[in-house]
């Protein structure tokens, strides 16, 4: 009993919480299977590693700031033109993230742009990547306040250190010149280092109008499109279709 207490104390001191949680079960299992010392040690270490990986994914899921959780499983591909199911399922492997490729989703409201971007972001978190999701309006707010507000500074720093940044809803609200500049600088810094997923209800041509600067918008699009897969979605709004059905 004393030895057991001591072991628990050691595990706490060393922060081996994965082993700590499953200790009794791991010991019982080892005794009944009569495993070697080495095999037992490996069981303990692998329990600790599994626990840490799971905890990191949970932390990253919370830190991504997804507004809701979505997956491809309940996405109806028959409703939307511009992306095929197998093509989308292939993207779940996240090889595009390793290749620093961007994904750009265009299309009318309610077509599933945010849904898809969250589904890919979530798959990336589950695979161990660090992801940040932001609506562009909030992202700009963060950029504007980063110098005076610690929480904004931390968030921007997390964005810069992410493996993937998702920027949702570009185009719903016009952007002032100074804001557009901040946004452009961010994209420039992420360029070829951190891949981005962008969703927009406005076509490329309308971006210049939204940002109020043709030269800068061209430079921005140039960076976003350099290594990118572009999906132009079309079809009937899922929101409207659903509410019509409910009526
Ligand atoms: P967008 O970002 O293009 O405006 P959303 O992704 O927010 O649209 O979609 C609106 C709502 O409809 C969300 O709840 C989303 O989960 C759902 N939705 C959109 N398209 C589909 C689809 N093809 N299959 C299932 N749900 C969908
Ligand atoms: Mg959306």
GROMACS .gro file of C-alpha atoms and ligand atoms in nm:
model
  275
    1UNK     CA    1   0.000   0.000   0.000
    2UNK     CA    2   0.281   0.234   0.093
    3UNK     CA    3   0.461   0.158  -0.233
    4UNK     CA    4   0.140   0.230  -0.422
    5UNK     CA    5   0.102   0.569  -0.252
    6UNK     CA    6   0.464   0.648  -0.328
    7UNK     CA    7   0.417   0.558  -0.694
    8UNK     CA    8   0.115   0.788  -0.717
    9UNK     CA    9   0.323   1.065  -0.562
   10UNK     CA   10   0.607   1.013  -0.810
   11UNK     CA   11   0.370   1.013  -1.104
   12UNK     CA   12   0.217   1.341  -0.983
   13UNK     CA   13   0.557   1.499  -0.930
   14UNK     CA   14   0.662   1.399  -1.280
   15UNK     CA   15   0.324   1.504  -1.427
   16UNK     CA   16   0.268   1.161  -1.577
   17UNK     CA   17  -0.109   1.201  -1.567
   18UNK     CA   18  -0.175   0.943  -1.836
   19UNK     CA   19  -0.008   0.669  -1.632
   20UNK     CA   20  -0.162   0.802  -1.312
   21UNK     CA   21  -0.515   0.767  -1.448
   22UNK     CA   22  -0.476   0.414  -1.573
   23UNK     CA   23  -0.225   0.279  -1.322
   24UNK     CA   24  -0.435   0.015  -1.145
   25UNK     CA   25  -0.571  -0.115  -1.472
   26UNK     CA   26  -0.224  -0.125  -1.629
   27UNK     CA   27  -0.085  -0.319  -1.331
   28UNK     CA   28  -0.376  -0.567  -1.328
   29UNK     CA   29  -0.340  -0.619  -1.701
   30UNK     CA   30   0.036  -0.675  -1.676
   31UNK     CA   31  -0.005  -0.920  -1.387
   32UNK     CA   32  -0.271  -1.124  -1.561
   33UNK     CA   33  -0.078  -1.134  -1.890
   34UNK     CA   34   0.253  -1.192  -1.710
   35UNK     CA   35   0.434  -0.949  -1.936
   36UNK     CA   36   0.807  -0.875  -1.914
   37UNK     CA   37   0.940  -0.571  -1.730
   38UNK     CA   38   1.025  -0.411  -2.058
   39UNK     CA   39   0.678  -0.473  -2.205
   40UNK     CA   40   0.522  -0.326  -1.890
   41UNK     CA   41   0.741  -0.017  -1.915
   42UNK     CA   42   0.638   0.024  -2.278
   43UNK     CA   43   0.270  -0.008  -2.182
   44UNK     CA   44   0.311   0.269  -1.926
   45UNK     CA   45   0.490   0.497  -2.170
   46UNK     CA   46   0.242   0.438  -2.449
   47UNK     CA   47  -0.048   0.512  -2.211
   48UNK     CA   48   0.120   0.843  -2.125
   49UNK     CA   49   0.180   0.932  -2.489
   50UNK     CA   50  -0.179   0.846  -2.590
   51UNK     CA   51  -0.310   1.061  -2.306
   52UNK     CA   52  -0.095   1.358  -2.405
   53UNK     CA   53  -0.188   1.335  -2.773
   54UNK     CA   54  -0.558   1.325  -2.683
   55UNK     CA   55  -0.525   1.620  -2.448
   56UNK     CA   56  -0.337   1.823  -2.708
   57UNK     CA   57  -0.607   1.759  -2.968
   58UNK     CA   58  -0.873   1.868  -2.718
   59UNK     CA   59  -0.678   2.183  -2.639
   60UNK     CA   60  -0.626   2.258  -3.008
   61UNK     CA   61  -0.995   2.198  -3.082
   62UNK     CA   62  -1.089   2.460  -2.821
   63UNK     CA   63  -0.810   2.695  -2.933
   64UNK     CA   64  -0.923   2.682  -3.296
   65UNK     CA   65  -1.237   2.882  -3.206
   66UNK     CA   66  -1.469   2.701  -3.446
   67UNK     CA   67  -1.814   2.865  -3.414
   68UNK     CA   68  -1.977   2.519  -3.439
   69UNK     CA   69  -1.845   2.175  -3.526
   70UNK     CA   70  -1.920   2.039  -3.870
   71UNK     CA   71  -1.809   1.731  -4.060
   72UNK     CA   72  -1.830   1.598  -4.413
   73UNK     CA   73  -2.044   1.307  -4.296
   74UNK     CA   74  -2.362   1.513  -4.287
   75UNK     CA   75  -2.277   1.729  -4.588
   76UNK     CA   76  -2.509   1.666  -4.880
   77UNK     CA   77  -2.290   1.687  -5.190
   78UNK     CA   78  -2.584   1.636  -5.427
   79UNK     CA   79  -2.708   1.989  -5.345
   80UNK     CA   80  -2.398   2.178  -5.439
   81UNK     CA   81  -2.211   2.222  -5.764
   82UNK     CA   82  -1.838   2.292  -5.758
   83UNK     CA   83  -1.704   2.026  -5.524
   84UNK     CA   84  -1.726   1.649  -5.551
   85UNK     CA   85  -1.753   1.412  -5.258
   86UNK     CA   86  -1.443   1.210  -5.337
   87UNK     CA   87  -1.244   1.526  -5.397
   88UNK     CA   88  -1.353   1.659  -5.057
   89UNK     CA   89  -1.287   1.330  -4.880
   90UNK     CA   90  -0.936   1.326  -5.028
   91UNK     CA   91  -0.870   1.666  -4.870
   92UNK     CA   92  -0.931   1.516  -4.525
   93UNK     CA   93  -0.584   1.358  -4.546
   94UNK     CA   94  -0.442   1.713  -4.499
   95UNK     CA   95  -0.159   1.663  -4.747
   96UNK     CA   96  -0.247   2.007  -4.887
   97UNK     CA   97  -0.156   2.152  -4.547
   98UNK     CA   98   0.189   1.994  -4.560
   99UNK     CA   99   0.227   2.125  -4.916
  100UNK     CA  100   0.128   2.478  -4.793
  101UNK     CA  101  -0.162   2.490  -5.033
  102UNK     CA  102  -0.457   2.724  -4.978
  103UNK     CA  103  -0.823   2.637  -5.022
  104UNK     CA  104  -1.053   2.913  -5.144
  105UNK     CA  105  -1.430   2.872  -5.133
  106UNK     CA  106  -1.653   3.107  -5.327
  107UNK     CA  107  -2.029   3.103  -5.359
  108UNK     CA  108  -2.360   3.253  -5.251
  109UNK     CA  109  -2.474   3.257  -4.885
  110UNK     CA  110  -2.595   2.931  -4.737
  111UNK     CA  111  -2.418   2.707  -4.989
  112UNK     CA  112  -2.193   2.541  -4.729
  113UNK     CA  113  -1.866   2.740  -4.746
  114UNK     CA  114  -1.832   2.776  -4.370
  115UNK     CA  115  -1.948   2.418  -4.317
  116UNK     CA  116  -1.676   2.283  -4.546
  117UNK     CA  117  -1.403   2.506  -4.407
  118UNK     CA  118  -1.487   2.398  -4.051
  119UNK     CA  119  -1.500   2.031  -4.154
  120UNK     CA  120  -1.149   2.053  -4.305
  121UNK     CA  121  -1.020   2.252  -4.009
  122UNK     CA  122  -1.162   2.001  -3.766
  123UNK     CA  123  -1.007   1.709  -3.954
  124UNK     CA  124  -0.673   1.891  -3.936
  125UNK     CA  125  -0.701   1.939  -3.559
  126UNK     CA  126  -0.785   1.570  -3.518
  127UNK     CA  127  -0.470   1.486  -3.712
  128UNK     CA  128  -0.261   1.698  -3.476
  129UNK     CA  129  -0.239   2.028  -3.663
  130UNK     CA  130  -0.284   2.362  -3.491
  131UNK     CA  131  -0.566   2.557  -3.652
  132UNK     CA  132  -0.717   2.905  -3.604
  133UNK     CA  133  -1.062   2.995  -3.731
  134UNK     CA  134  -1.165   3.361  -3.757
  135UNK     CA  135  -1.435   3.556  -3.934
  136UNK     CA  136  -1.261   3.830  -4.125
  137UNK     CA  137  -1.438   4.103  -3.925
  138UNK     CA  138  -1.301   3.964  -3.599
  139UNK     CA  139  -0.960   3.903  -3.752
  140UNK     CA  140  -0.940   4.270  -3.847
  141UNK     CA  141  -1.052   4.371  -3.499
  142UNK     CA  142  -0.771   4.158  -3.357
  143UNK     CA  143  -0.516   4.314  -3.591
  144UNK     CA  144  -0.631   4.663  -3.498
  145UNK     CA  145  -0.613   4.601  -3.123
  146UNK     CA  146  -0.308   4.372  -3.107
  147UNK     CA  147  -0.079   4.652  -2.996
  148UNK     CA  148  -0.290   4.762  -2.704
  149UNK     CA  149  -0.477   4.450  -2.599
  150UNK     CA  150  -0.303   4.140  -2.466
  151UNK     CA  151  -0.578   3.896  -2.566
  152UNK     CA  152  -0.564   4.020  -2.926
  153UNK     CA  153  -0.187   4.000  -2.927
  154UNK     CA  154  -0.197   3.639  -2.803
  155UNK     CA  155  -0.452   3.543  -3.065
  156UNK     CA  156  -0.252   3.700  -3.346
  157UNK     CA  157   0.056   3.524  -3.218
  158UNK     CA  158  -0.130   3.192  -3.217
  159UNK     CA  159  -0.250   3.262  -3.571
  160UNK     CA  160   0.108   3.325  -3.686
  161UNK     CA  161   0.223   3.000  -3.528
  162UNK     CA  162  -0.064   2.787  -3.658
  163UNK     CA  163  -0.041   2.513  -3.919
  164UNK     CA  164  -0.360   2.638  -4.081
  165UNK     CA  165  -0.560   2.963  -4.066
  166UNK     CA  166  -0.925   2.973  -4.174
  167UNK     CA  167  -1.062   3.315  -4.266
  168UNK     CA  168  -1.437   3.310  -4.306
  169UNK     CA  169  -1.686   3.551  -4.461
  170UNK     CA  170  -1.470   3.781  -4.666
  171UNK     CA  171  -1.694   4.020  -4.853
  172UNK     CA  172  -1.996   4.062  -4.630
  173UNK     CA  173  -1.879   4.394  -4.494
  174UNK     CA  174  -1.667   4.658  -4.669
  175UNK     CA  175  -1.318   4.705  -4.532
  176UNK     CA  176  -1.157   5.042  -4.469
  177UNK     CA  177  -0.825   5.122  -4.632
  178UNK     CA  178  -0.627   5.088  -4.309
  179UNK     CA  179  -0.801   4.758  -4.228
  180UNK     CA  180  -0.731   4.627  -4.577
  181UNK     CA  181  -0.365   4.715  -4.524
  182UNK     CA  182  -0.349   4.522  -4.198
  183UNK     CA  183  -0.519   4.226  -4.363
  184UNK     CA  184  -0.282   4.238  -4.659
  185UNK     CA  185   0.020   4.243  -4.425
  186UNK     CA  186  -0.108   3.938  -4.241
  187UNK     CA  187  -0.161   3.743  -4.564
  188UNK     CA  188   0.188   3.846  -4.678
  189UNK     CA  189   0.340   3.716  -4.357
  190UNK     CA  190   0.152   3.388  -4.378
  191UNK     CA  191   0.236   3.348  -4.747
  192UNK     CA  192   0.420   3.019  -4.820
  193UNK     CA  193   0.456   2.954  -4.446
  194UNK     CA  194   0.106   2.896  -4.315
  195UNK     CA  195  -0.167   2.772  -4.551
  196UNK     CA  196  -0.504   2.947  -4.536
  197UNK     CA  197  -0.862   2.855  -4.610
  198UNK     CA  198  -1.069   3.149  -4.726
  199UNK     CA  199  -1.442   3.173  -4.783
  200UNK     CA  200  -1.612   3.456  -4.968
  201UNK     CA  201  -1.951   3.536  -5.114
  202UNK     CA  202  -1.785   3.783  -5.352
  203UNK     CA  203  -1.600   3.695  -5.669
  204UNK     CA  204  -1.239   3.805  -5.718
  205UNK     CA  205  -1.353   4.098  -5.931
  206UNK     CA  206  -1.555   4.243  -5.644
  207UNK     CA  207  -1.272   4.219  -5.395
  208UNK     CA  208  -1.103   4.536  -5.517
  209UNK     CA  209  -1.423   4.731  -5.465
  210UNK     CA  210  -1.463   4.584  -5.117
  211UNK     CA  211  -1.105   4.670  -5.022
  212UNK     CA  212  -1.101   5.003  -5.202
  213UNK     CA  213  -0.759   4.946  -5.358
  214UNK     CA  214  -0.703   4.763  -5.685
  215UNK     CA  215  -0.325   4.736  -5.666
  216UNK     CA  216  -0.327   4.594  -5.316
  217UNK     CA  217  -0.614   4.358  -5.391
  218UNK     CA  218  -0.426   4.224  -5.693
  219UNK     CA  219  -0.119   4.164  -5.477
  220UNK     CA  220  -0.334   3.997  -5.212
  221UNK     CA  221  -0.505   3.765  -5.459
  222UNK     CA  222  -0.170   3.690  -5.615
  223UNK     CA  223  -0.046   3.551  -5.284
  224UNK     CA  224  -0.365   3.364  -5.203
  225UNK     CA  225  -0.386   3.205  -5.547
  226UNK     CA  226  -0.021   3.113  -5.592
  227UNK     CA  227  -0.057   2.767  -5.438
  228UNK     CA  228  -0.430   2.716  -5.415
  229UNK     CA  229  -0.730   2.502  -5.490
  230UNK     CA  230  -1.027   2.717  -5.581
  231UNK     CA  231  -1.383   2.594  -5.536
  232UNK     CA  232  -1.662   2.799  -5.686
  233UNK     CA  233  -1.976   2.660  -5.530
  234UNK     CA  234  -2.323   2.705  -5.663
  235UNK     CA  235  -2.674   2.584  -5.597
  236UNK     CA  236  -2.965   2.668  -5.374
  237UNK     CA  237  -2.905   2.803  -5.025
  238UNK     CA  238  -2.927   2.521  -4.773
  239UNK     CA  239  -3.069   2.763  -4.514
  240UNK     CA  240  -3.350   2.878  -4.743
  241UNK     CA  241  -3.428   2.529  -4.860
  242UNK     CA  242  -3.448   2.405  -4.502
  243UNK     CA  243  -3.666   2.687  -4.377
  244UNK     CA  244  -3.897   2.647  -4.676
  245UNK     CA  245  -3.933   2.279  -4.594
  246UNK     CA  246  -4.012   2.364  -4.232
  247UNK     CA  247  -4.279   2.616  -4.339
  248LIG     P1  248  -2.219   2.965  -4.614
  248LIG     O1  249  -2.100   2.972  -4.527
  248LIG     O2  250  -2.188   2.925  -4.755
  248LIG     O3  251  -2.304   3.086  -4.608
  248LIG     P2  252  -2.294   2.758  -4.431
  248LIG     O4  253  -2.179   2.667  -4.443
  248LIG     O5  254  -2.297   2.844  -4.308
  248LIG     O6  255  -2.312   2.847  -4.560
  248LIG     O7  256  -2.427   2.673  -4.438
  248LIG     C1  257  -2.551   2.718  -4.379
  248LIG     C2  258  -2.614   2.604  -4.301
  248LIG     O8  259  -2.655   2.501  -4.389
  248LIG     C3  260  -2.519   2.539  -4.204
  248LIG     O9  261  -2.589   2.496  -4.091
  248LIG     C4  262  -2.464   2.420  -4.282
  248LIG    O10  263  -2.426   2.315  -4.194
  248LIG     C5  264  -2.582   2.380  -4.368
  248LIG     N1  265  -2.544   2.331  -4.501
  248LIG     C6  266  -2.507   2.405  -4.607
  248LIG     N2  267  -2.486   2.329  -4.715
  248LIG     C7  268  -2.510   2.202  -4.676
  248LIG     C8  269  -2.507   2.075  -4.744
  248LIG     N3  270  -2.475   2.065  -4.875
  248LIG     N4  271  -2.537   1.964  -4.671
  248LIG     C9  272  -2.570   1.975  -4.541
  248LIG     N5  273  -2.577   2.091  -4.472
  248LIG    C10  274  -2.547   2.204  -4.538
  249LIG    MG1  275  -2.053   3.122  -4.395
   0.00000   0.00000   0.00000
